[in-house]
Short mmCIF file of C-alpha atoms in Angstrom, two decimals:
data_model
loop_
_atom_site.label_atom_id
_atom_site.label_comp_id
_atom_site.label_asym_id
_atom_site.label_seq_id
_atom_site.Cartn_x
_atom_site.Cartn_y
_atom_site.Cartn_z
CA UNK A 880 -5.34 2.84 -9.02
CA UNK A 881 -8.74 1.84 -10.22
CA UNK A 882 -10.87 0.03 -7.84
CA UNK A 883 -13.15 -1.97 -9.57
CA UNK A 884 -16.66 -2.37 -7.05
CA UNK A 885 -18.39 -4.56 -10.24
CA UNK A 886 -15.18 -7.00 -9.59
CA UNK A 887 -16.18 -7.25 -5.79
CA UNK A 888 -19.52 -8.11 -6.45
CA UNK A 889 -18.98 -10.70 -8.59
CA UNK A 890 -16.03 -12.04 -6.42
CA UNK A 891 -18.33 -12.03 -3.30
CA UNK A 892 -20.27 -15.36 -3.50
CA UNK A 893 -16.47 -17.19 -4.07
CA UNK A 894 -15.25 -15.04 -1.03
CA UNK A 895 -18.07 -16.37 1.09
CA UNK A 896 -17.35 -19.91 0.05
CA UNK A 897 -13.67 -19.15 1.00
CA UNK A 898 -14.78 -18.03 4.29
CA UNK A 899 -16.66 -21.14 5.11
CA UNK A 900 -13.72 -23.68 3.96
CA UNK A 901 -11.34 -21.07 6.39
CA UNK A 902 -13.73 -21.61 9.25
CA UNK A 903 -14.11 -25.29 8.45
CA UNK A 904 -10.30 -25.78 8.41
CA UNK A 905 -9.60 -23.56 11.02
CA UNK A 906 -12.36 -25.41 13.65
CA UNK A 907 -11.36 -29.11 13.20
CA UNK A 908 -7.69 -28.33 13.09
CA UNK A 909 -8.37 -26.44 16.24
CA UNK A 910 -9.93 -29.77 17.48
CA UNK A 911 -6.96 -31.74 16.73
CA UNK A 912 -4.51 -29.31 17.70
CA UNK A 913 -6.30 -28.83 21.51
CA UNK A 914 -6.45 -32.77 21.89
CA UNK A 915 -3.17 -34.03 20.47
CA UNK A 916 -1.35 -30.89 21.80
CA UNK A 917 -2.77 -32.62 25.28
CA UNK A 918 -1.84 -35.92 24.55
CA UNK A 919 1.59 -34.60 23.82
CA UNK A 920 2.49 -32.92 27.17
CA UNK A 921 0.96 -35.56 29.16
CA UNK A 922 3.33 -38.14 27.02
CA UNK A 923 6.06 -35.89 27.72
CA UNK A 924 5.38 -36.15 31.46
CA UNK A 925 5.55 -39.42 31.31
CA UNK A 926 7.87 -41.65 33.80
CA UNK A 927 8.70 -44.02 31.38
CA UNK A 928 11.38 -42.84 28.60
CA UNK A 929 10.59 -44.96 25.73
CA UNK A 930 7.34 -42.81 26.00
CA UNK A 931 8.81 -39.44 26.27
CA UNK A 932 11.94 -39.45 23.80
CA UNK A 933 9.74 -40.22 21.00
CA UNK A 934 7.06 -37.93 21.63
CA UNK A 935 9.88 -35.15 22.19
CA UNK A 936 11.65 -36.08 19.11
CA UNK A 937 8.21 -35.87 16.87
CA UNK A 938 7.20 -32.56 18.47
CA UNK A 939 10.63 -30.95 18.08
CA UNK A 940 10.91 -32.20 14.63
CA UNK A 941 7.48 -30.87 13.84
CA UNK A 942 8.06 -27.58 15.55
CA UNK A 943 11.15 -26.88 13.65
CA UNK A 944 10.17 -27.50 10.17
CA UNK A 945 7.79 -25.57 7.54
CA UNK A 946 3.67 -26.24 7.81
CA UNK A 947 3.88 -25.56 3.74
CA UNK A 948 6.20 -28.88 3.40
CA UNK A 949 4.52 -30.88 5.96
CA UNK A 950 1.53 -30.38 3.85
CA UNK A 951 2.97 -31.34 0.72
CA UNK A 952 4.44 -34.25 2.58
CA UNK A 953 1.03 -35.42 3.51
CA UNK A 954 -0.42 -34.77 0.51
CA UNK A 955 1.74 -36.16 -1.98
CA UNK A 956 3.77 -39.01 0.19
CA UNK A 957 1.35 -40.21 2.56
CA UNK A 958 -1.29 -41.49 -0.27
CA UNK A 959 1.80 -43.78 -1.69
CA UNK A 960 1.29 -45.83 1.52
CA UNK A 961 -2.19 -45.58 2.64
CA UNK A 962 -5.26 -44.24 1.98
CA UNK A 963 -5.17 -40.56 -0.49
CA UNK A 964 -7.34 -37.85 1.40
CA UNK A 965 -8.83 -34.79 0.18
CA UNK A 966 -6.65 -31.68 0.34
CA UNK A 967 -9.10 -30.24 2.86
CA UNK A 968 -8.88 -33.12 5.32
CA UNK A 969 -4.97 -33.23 4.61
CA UNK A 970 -5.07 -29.05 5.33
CA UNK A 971 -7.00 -30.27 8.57
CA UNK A 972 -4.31 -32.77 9.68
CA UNK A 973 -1.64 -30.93 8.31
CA UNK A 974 -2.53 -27.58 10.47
CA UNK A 975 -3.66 -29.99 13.36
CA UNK A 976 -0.67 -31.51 13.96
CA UNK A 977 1.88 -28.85 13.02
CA UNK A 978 0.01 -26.72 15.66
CA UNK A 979 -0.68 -29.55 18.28
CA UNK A 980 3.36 -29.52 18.59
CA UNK A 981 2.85 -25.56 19.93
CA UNK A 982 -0.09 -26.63 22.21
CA UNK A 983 1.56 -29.19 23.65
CA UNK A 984 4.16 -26.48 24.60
CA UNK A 985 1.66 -24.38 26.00
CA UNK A 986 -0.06 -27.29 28.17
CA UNK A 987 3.22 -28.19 29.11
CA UNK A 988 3.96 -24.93 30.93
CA UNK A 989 0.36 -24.99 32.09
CA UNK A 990 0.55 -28.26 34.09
CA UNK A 991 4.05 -27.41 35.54
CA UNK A 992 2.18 -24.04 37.08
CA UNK A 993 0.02 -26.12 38.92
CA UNK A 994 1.23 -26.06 42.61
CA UNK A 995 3.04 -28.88 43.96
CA UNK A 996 0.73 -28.89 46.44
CA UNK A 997 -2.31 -29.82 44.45
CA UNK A 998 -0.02 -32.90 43.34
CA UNK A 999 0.73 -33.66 46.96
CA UNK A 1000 -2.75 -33.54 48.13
CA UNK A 1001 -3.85 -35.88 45.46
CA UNK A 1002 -1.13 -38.77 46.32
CA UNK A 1003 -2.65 -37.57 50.09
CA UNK A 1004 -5.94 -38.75 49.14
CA UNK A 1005 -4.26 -41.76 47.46
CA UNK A 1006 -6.20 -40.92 43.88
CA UNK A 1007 -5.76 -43.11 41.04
CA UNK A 1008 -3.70 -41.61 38.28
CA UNK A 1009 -6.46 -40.73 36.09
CA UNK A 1010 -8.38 -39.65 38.95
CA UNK A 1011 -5.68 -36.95 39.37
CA UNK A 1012 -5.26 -35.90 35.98
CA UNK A 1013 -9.05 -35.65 35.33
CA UNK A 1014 -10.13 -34.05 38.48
CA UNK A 1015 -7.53 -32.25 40.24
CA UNK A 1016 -4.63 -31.01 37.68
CA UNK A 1017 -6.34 -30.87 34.12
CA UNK A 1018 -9.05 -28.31 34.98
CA UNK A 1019 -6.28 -25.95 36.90
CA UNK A 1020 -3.81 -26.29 34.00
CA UNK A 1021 -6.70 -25.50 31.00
CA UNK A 1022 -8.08 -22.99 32.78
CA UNK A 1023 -4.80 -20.76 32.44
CA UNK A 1024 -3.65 -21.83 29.19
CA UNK A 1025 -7.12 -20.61 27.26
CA UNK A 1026 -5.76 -17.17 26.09
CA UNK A 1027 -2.54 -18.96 25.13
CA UNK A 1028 -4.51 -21.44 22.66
CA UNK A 1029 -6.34 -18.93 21.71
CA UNK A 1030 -2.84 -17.43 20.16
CA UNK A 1031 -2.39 -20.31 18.27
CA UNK A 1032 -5.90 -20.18 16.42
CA UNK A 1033 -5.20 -16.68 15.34
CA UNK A 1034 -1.86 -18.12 14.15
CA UNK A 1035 -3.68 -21.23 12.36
CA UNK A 1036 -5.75 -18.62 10.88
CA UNK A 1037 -3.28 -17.26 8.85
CA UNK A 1038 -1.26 -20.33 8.00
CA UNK A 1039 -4.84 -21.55 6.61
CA UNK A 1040 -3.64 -19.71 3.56
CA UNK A 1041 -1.25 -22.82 3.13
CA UNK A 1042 -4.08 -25.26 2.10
CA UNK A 1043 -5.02 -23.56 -0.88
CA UNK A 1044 -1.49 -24.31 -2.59
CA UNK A 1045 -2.26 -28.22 -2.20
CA UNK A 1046 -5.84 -27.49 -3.44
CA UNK A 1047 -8.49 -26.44 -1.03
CA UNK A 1048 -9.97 -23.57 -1.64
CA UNK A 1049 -10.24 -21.45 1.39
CA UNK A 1050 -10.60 -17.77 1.05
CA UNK A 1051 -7.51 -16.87 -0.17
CA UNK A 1052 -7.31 -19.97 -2.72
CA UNK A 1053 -10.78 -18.38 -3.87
CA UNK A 1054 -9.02 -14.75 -4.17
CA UNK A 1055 -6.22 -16.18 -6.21
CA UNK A 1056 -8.23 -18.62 -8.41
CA UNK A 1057 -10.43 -15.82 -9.04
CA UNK A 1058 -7.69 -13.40 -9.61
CA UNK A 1059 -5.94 -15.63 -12.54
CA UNK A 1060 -9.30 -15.93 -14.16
CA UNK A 1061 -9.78 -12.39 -14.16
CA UNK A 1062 -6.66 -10.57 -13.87
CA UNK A 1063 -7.91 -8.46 -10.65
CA UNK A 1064 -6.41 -7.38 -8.06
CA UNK A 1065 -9.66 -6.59 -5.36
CA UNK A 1066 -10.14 -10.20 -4.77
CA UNK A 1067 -6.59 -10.49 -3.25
CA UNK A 1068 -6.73 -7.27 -1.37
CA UNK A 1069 -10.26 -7.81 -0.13
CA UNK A 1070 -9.04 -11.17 1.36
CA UNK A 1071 -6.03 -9.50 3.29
CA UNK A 1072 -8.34 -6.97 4.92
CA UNK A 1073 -10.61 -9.97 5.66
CA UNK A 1074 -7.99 -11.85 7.46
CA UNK A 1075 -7.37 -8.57 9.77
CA UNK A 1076 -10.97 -8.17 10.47
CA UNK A 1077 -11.18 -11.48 11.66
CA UNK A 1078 -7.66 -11.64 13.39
CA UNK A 1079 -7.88 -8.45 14.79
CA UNK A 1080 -11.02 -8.56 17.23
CA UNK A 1081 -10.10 -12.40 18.08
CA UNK A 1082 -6.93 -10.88 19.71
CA UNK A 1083 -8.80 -8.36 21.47
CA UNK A 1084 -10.89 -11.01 22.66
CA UNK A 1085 -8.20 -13.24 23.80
CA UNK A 1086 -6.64 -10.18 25.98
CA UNK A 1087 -9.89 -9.77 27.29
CA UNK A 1088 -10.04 -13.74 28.29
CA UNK A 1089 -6.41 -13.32 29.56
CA UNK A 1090 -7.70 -10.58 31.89
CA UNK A 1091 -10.85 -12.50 32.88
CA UNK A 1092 -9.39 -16.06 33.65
CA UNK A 1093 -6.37 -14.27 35.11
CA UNK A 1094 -5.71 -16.35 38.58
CA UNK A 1095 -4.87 -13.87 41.13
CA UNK A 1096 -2.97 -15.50 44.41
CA UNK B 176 15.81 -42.89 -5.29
CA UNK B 177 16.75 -39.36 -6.18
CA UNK B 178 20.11 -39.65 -8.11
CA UNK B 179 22.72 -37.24 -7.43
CA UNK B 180 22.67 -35.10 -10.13
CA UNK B 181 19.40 -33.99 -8.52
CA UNK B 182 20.87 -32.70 -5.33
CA UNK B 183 23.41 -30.91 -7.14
CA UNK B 184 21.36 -29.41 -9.89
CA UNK B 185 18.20 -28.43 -8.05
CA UNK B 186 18.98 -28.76 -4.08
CA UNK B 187 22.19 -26.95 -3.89
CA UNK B 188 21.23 -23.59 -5.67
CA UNK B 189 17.73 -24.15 -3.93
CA UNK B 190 19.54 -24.13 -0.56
CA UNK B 191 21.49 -20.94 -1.59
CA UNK B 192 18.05 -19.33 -2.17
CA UNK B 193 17.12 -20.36 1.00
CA UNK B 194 19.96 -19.06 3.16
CA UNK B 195 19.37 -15.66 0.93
CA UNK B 196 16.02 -15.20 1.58
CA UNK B 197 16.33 -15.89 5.31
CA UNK B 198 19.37 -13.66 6.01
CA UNK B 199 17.99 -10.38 3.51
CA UNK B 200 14.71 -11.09 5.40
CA UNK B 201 16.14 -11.69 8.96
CA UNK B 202 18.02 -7.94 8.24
CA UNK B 203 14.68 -6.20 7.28
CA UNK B 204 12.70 -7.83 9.88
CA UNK B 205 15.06 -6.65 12.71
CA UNK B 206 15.53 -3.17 11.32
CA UNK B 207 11.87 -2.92 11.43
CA UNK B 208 11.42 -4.54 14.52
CA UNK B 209 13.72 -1.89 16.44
CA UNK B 210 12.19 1.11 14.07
CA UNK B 211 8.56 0.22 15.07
CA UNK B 212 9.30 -1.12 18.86
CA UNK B 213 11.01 2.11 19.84
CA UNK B 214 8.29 4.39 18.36
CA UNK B 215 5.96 2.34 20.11
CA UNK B 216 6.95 3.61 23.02
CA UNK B 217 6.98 7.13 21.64
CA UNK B 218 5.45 9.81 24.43
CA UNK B 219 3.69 11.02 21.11
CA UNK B 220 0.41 9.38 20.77
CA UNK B 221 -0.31 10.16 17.45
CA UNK B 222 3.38 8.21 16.59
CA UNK B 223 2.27 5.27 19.12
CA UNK B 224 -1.02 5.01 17.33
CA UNK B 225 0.22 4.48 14.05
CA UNK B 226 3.23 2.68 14.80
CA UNK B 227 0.10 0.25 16.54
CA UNK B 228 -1.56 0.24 13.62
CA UNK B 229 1.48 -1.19 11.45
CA UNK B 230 1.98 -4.11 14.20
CA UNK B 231 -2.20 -4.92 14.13
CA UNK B 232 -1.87 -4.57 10.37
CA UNK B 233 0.73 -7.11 9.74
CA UNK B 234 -0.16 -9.32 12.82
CA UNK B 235 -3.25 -9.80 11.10
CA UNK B 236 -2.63 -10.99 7.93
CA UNK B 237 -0.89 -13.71 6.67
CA UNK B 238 2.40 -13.30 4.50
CA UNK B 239 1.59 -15.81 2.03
CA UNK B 240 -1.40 -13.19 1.33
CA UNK B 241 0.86 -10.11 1.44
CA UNK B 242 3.73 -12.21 -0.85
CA UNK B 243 0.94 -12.51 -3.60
CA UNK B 244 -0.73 -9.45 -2.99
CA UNK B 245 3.13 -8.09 -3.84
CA UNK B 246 3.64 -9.68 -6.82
CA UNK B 247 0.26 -9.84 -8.75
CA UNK B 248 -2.11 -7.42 -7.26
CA UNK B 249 0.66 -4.60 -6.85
CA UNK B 250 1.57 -4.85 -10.36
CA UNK B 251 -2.27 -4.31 -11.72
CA UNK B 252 -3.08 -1.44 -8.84
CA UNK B 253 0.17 0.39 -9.13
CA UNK B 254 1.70 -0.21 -12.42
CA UNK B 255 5.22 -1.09 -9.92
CA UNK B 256 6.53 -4.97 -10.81
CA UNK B 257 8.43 -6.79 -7.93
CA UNK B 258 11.03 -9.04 -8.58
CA UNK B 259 9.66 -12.01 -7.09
CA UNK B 260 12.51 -12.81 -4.77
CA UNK B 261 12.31 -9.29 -3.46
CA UNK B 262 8.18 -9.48 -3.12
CA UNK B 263 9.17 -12.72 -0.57
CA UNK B 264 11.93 -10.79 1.38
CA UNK B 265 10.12 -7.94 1.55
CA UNK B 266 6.80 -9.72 2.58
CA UNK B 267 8.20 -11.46 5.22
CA UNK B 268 10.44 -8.97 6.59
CA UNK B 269 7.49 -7.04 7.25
CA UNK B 270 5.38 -9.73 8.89
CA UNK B 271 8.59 -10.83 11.06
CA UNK B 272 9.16 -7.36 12.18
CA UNK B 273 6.45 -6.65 13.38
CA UNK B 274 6.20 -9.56 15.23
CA UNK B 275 9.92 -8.30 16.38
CA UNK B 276 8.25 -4.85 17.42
CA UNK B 277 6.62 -6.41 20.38
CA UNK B 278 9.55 -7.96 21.74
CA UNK B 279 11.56 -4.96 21.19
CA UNK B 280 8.87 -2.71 22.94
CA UNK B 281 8.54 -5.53 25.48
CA UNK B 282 12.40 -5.42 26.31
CA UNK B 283 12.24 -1.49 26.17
CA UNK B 284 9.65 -1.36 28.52
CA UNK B 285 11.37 -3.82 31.32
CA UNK B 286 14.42 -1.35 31.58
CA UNK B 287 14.21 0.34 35.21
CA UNK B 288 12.52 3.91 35.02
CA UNK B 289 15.22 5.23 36.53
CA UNK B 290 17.74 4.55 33.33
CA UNK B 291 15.94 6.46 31.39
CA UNK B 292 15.63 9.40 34.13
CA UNK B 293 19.31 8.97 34.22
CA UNK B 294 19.71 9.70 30.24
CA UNK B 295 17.58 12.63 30.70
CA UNK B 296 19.26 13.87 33.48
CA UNK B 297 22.52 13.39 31.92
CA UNK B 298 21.17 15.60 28.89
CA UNK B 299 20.93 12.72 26.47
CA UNK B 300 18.82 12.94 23.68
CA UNK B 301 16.26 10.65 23.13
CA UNK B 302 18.04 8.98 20.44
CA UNK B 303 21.23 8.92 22.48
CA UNK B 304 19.28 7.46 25.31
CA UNK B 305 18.22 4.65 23.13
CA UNK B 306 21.77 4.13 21.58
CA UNK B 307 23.53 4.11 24.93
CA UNK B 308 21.33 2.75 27.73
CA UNK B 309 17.96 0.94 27.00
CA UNK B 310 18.73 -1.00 24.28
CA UNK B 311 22.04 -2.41 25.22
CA UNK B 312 19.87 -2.64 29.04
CA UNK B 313 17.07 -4.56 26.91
CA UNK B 314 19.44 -6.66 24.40
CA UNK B 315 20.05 -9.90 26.49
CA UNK B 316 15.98 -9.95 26.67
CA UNK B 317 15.49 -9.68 23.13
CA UNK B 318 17.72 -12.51 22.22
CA UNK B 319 15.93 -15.23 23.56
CA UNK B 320 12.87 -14.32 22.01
CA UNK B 321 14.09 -13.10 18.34
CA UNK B 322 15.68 -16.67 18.59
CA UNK B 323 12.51 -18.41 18.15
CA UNK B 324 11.41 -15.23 15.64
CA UNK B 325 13.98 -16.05 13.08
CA UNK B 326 13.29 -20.26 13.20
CA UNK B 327 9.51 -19.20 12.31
CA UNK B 328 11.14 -16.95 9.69
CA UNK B 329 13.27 -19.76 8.37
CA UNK B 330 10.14 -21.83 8.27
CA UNK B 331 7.90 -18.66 6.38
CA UNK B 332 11.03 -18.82 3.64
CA UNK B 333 9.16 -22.18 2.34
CA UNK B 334 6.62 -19.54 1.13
CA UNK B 335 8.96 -18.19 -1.57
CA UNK B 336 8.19 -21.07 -3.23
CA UNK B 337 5.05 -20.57 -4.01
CA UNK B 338 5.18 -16.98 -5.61
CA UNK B 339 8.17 -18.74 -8.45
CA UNK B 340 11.08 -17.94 -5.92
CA UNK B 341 13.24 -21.20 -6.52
CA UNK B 342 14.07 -22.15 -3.08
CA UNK B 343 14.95 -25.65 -1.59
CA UNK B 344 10.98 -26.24 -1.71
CA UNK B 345 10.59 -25.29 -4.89
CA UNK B 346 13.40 -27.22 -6.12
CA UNK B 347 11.73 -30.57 -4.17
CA UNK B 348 8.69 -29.55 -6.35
CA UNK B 349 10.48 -29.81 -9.47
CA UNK B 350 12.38 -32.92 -8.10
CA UNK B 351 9.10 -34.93 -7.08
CA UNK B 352 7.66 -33.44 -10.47
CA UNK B 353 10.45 -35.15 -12.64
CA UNK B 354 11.30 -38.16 -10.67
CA UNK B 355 7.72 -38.87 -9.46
CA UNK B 356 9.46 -39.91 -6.65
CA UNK B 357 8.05 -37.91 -3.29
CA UNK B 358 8.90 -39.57 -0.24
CA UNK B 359 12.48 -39.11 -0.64
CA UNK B 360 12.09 -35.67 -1.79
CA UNK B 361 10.16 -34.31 0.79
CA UNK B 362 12.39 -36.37 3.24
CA UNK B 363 15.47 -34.74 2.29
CA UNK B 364 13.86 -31.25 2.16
CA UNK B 365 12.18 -31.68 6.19
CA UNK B 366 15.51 -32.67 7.19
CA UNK B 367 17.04 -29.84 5.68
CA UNK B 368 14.82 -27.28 6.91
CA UNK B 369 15.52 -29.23 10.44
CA UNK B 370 19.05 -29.36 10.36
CA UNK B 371 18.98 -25.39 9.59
CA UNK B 372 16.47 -24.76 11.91
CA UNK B 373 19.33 -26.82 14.42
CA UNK B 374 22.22 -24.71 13.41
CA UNK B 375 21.06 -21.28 13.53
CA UNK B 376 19.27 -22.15 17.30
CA UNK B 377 22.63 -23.48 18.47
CA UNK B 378 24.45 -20.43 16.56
CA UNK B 379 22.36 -18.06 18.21
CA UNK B 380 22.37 -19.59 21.48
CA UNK B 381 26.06 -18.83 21.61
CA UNK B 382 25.11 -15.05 20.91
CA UNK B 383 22.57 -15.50 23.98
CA UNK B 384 25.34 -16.26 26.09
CA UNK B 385 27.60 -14.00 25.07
CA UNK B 386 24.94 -10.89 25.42
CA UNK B 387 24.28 -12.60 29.27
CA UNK B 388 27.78 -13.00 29.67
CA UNK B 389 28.90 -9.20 29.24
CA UNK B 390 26.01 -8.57 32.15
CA UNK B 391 27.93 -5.57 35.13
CA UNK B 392 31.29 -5.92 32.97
CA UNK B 393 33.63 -2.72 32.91
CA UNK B 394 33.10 -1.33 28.94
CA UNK B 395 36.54 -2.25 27.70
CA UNK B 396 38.01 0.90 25.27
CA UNK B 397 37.02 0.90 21.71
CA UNK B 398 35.01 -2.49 20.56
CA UNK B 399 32.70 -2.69 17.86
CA UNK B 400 28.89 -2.42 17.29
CA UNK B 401 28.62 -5.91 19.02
CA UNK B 402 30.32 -4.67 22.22
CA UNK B 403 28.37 -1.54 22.41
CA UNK B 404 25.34 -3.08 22.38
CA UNK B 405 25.97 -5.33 25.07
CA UNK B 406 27.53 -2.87 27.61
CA UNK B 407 26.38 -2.90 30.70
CA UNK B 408 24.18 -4.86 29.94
CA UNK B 409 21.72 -5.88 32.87
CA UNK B 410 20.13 -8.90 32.38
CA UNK B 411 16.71 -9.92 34.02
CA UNK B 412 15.38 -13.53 34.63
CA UNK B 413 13.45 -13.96 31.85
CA UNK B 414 10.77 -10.85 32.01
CA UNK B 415 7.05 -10.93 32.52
CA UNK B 416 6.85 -8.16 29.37
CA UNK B 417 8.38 -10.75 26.93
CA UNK B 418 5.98 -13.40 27.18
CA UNK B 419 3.49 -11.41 25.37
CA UNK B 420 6.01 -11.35 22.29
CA UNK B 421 6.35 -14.94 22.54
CA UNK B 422 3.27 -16.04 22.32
CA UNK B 423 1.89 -13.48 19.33
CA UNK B 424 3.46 -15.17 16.82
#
């Protein structure tokens, strides 16, 4: 094996590109995933069914079938009938709402451990239904589901990977562009370590945040 | 739309790639998942440490980075050439067993104390211990859990695609490439993926109930490899340990 340091070097400014487009990718399909994934398991709740079998089709269907072809549906069908996007805003959808299908999973068990009680005392009170949502069950439910989320960023983080084959450069699209040009092997390698030194301490943080937000009863 | 010849020339022998890749995969994932669960809870430290090291390691990274890192940086650093259907299987079976190793180690770990003490006391060996009373203890836990493991593994086969593996994505490439005709393609190939995804939850949800099912039963004489794992079999509701496995995709 001959490790080539010049190679690094010269692979460095693309890496750091990479990194940003990762970040990028991984921040607003974070976004989407947190608020859709919410929408979703409040739908699901729902007491009317025309609301909830739709929702719970679209989320199973979603759950159950590859990110990689849910991009290349978006980015190749979806233009035919509206407006074409970038690949890096399709990535952003793409990862958004394959993930939001997971959050809404993890809401979903994060509302139903709320205590019937809080319910109860809200409909005591005679709240609206927002009212109760808003003030009495949404900031019990988030507050135990952070960790869980957090999960599913690490996971978005390396499905990000996935955008680069419909064209947006993120770190590893970088690493392989790079690597055809130059028929090199760091840039790929230097990649995989950087997706462990970024996955690795945002898991230990996310057990620490499990222990910290931990309700004890 | 996509005429028929299509299907059969490119979509069938794409979904026999498929099926491959998932089931060589699904076999190395779940050998490594019980190799590296069980040494994770080695009383060696040394053997726990490293064995932690291979689950952060392949937690960490992504497979579609490992698949090409297998079949065009190995080649340059090594002078070894993958086949690139065995690069795939081999990435993800990696990737998936670890994932696998923390539901194994979870499972392992909710067996009563006293089962093992029991082994030991009996004069088992370690091994022997494993073989005949925490595993088939821990089995009915695992189930559940390597259920949802091998849909996300069915889902990572897409990524076989993009290292020249021709799968059913890579045939829908092609397809959509030819015909210039997506929606249908990519149509067909989600509800493909879905209706597999369907069939092997439903398949393996009959295996769930059988490993519950066996739960306190008298081991009959004789039986085979299925029916010795799921001996006396005692089946929790749905441990506290596992959840960790579930949600570390």
């Amino acid at each position: 094996m001959n490790w080539d340091w010049n190679v690094v070097g010269d692979f460095m400014p693309r890496f750091w590109d990479g990194v940003l487009l990762t970040l990028q990718a991984l921040l607003f399909g974070s976004l989407i995933a947190f608020s859709l994934g919410l929408v979703w398991a409040i739908a699901q709740r729902s007491r009317h069914a025309v609301i909830r079998w739709p929702v719970n089709a679209l989320t199973e269907f979603i759950r159950n079938t590859p990110l990689l072809v849910q991009l290349f549906f978006l980015f190749y069908v979806v233009p035919e009938w509206g407006p074409s996007m970038s690949a890096l805003t399709t990535g952003i959808i793409g990862l958004g709402l394959h993930y939001s299908t997971y959050t809404a999973e993890v809401y979903r068990a994060g509302i139903g451990g709320v205590p019937p009680g809080q319910w109860e005392a809200a409909t005591a009170l005679s709240l609206p239904r927002t009212r109760t949502w808003t003030a009495v069950i949404l900031p019990q439910a988030i507050r135990r589901v952070v960790p869980a989320l957090g999960n599913y960023v690490i996971a978005m983080l390396k499905d990000s990977p996935m955008i680069a084959i419909i064209g947006a450069l993120e770190m590893f699209g970088e690493a392989e562009s790079f690597s055809n040009e130059t028929f090199t092997f760091e840039a790929y390698t230097i990649v995989g370590i950087a997706f462990i030194a970024i996955a690795y301490p945002a898991s230990l943080l996310i057990r620490v945040l499990e222990r910290r937000l931990a309700i004890t009863s | 739309m996509m005429s028929e010849g299509m299907f059969s020339n490119y979509f069938l022998p794409g979904i026999w790639i498929t099926i491959q890749v998932t089931f060589f995969s699904a076999a190395l994932a779940l050998v490594v998942a019980f190799v590296i669960g069980t040494l994770r809870t080695s009383r060696l430290w040394i053997v726990r440490f490293l064995s932690g090291i291979y689950f952060e390691l392949f937690r960490g990274t992504s497979s579609l980075v490992l698949m090409f890192w297998l079949v065009f940086a190995v080649p340059l650093m090594f002078r070894l050439q993958f086949v690139p259907m065995f690069a795939g299987v081999l990435a993800l079976g990696l990737t998936y067993g670890a994932y696998g190793s923390e539901v194994v180690r979870g499972a392992l770990a909710a067996v009563p104390v006293a089962q093992r003490e029991a082994g030991v006391a009996l004069g088992f060996t370690k091994f022997q211990r494993l073989r005949r009373i925490e595993v088939p203890q821990a089995w009915p836990e695992m189930v559940p859990p390597f259920n949802n493991l091998l849909i996300e593994l069915l889902k990572g086969t897409a990524l076989v695609s993009t290292i020249m593996v021709a799968d059913m994505t890579y045939a829908a490439n092609l397809v959509r490439i030819g015909s210039n005709e997506s929606a249908p393609v990519y149509t067909l190939l989600l509800a493909l993926y879905f209706v597999f995804a369907f069939v092997l939850t439903r398949g393996m949800r009959v295996l769930e109930k059988h490993a519950k099912s066996r739960v306190g039963q008298a081991p009959p004489g004789g039986g085979g490899l299925w029916s010795r794992l799921s001996l006396r079999s005692s089946a929790g509701e749905g441990s506290g340990a596992l959840t960790a496995g579930g949600t570390t995709r």
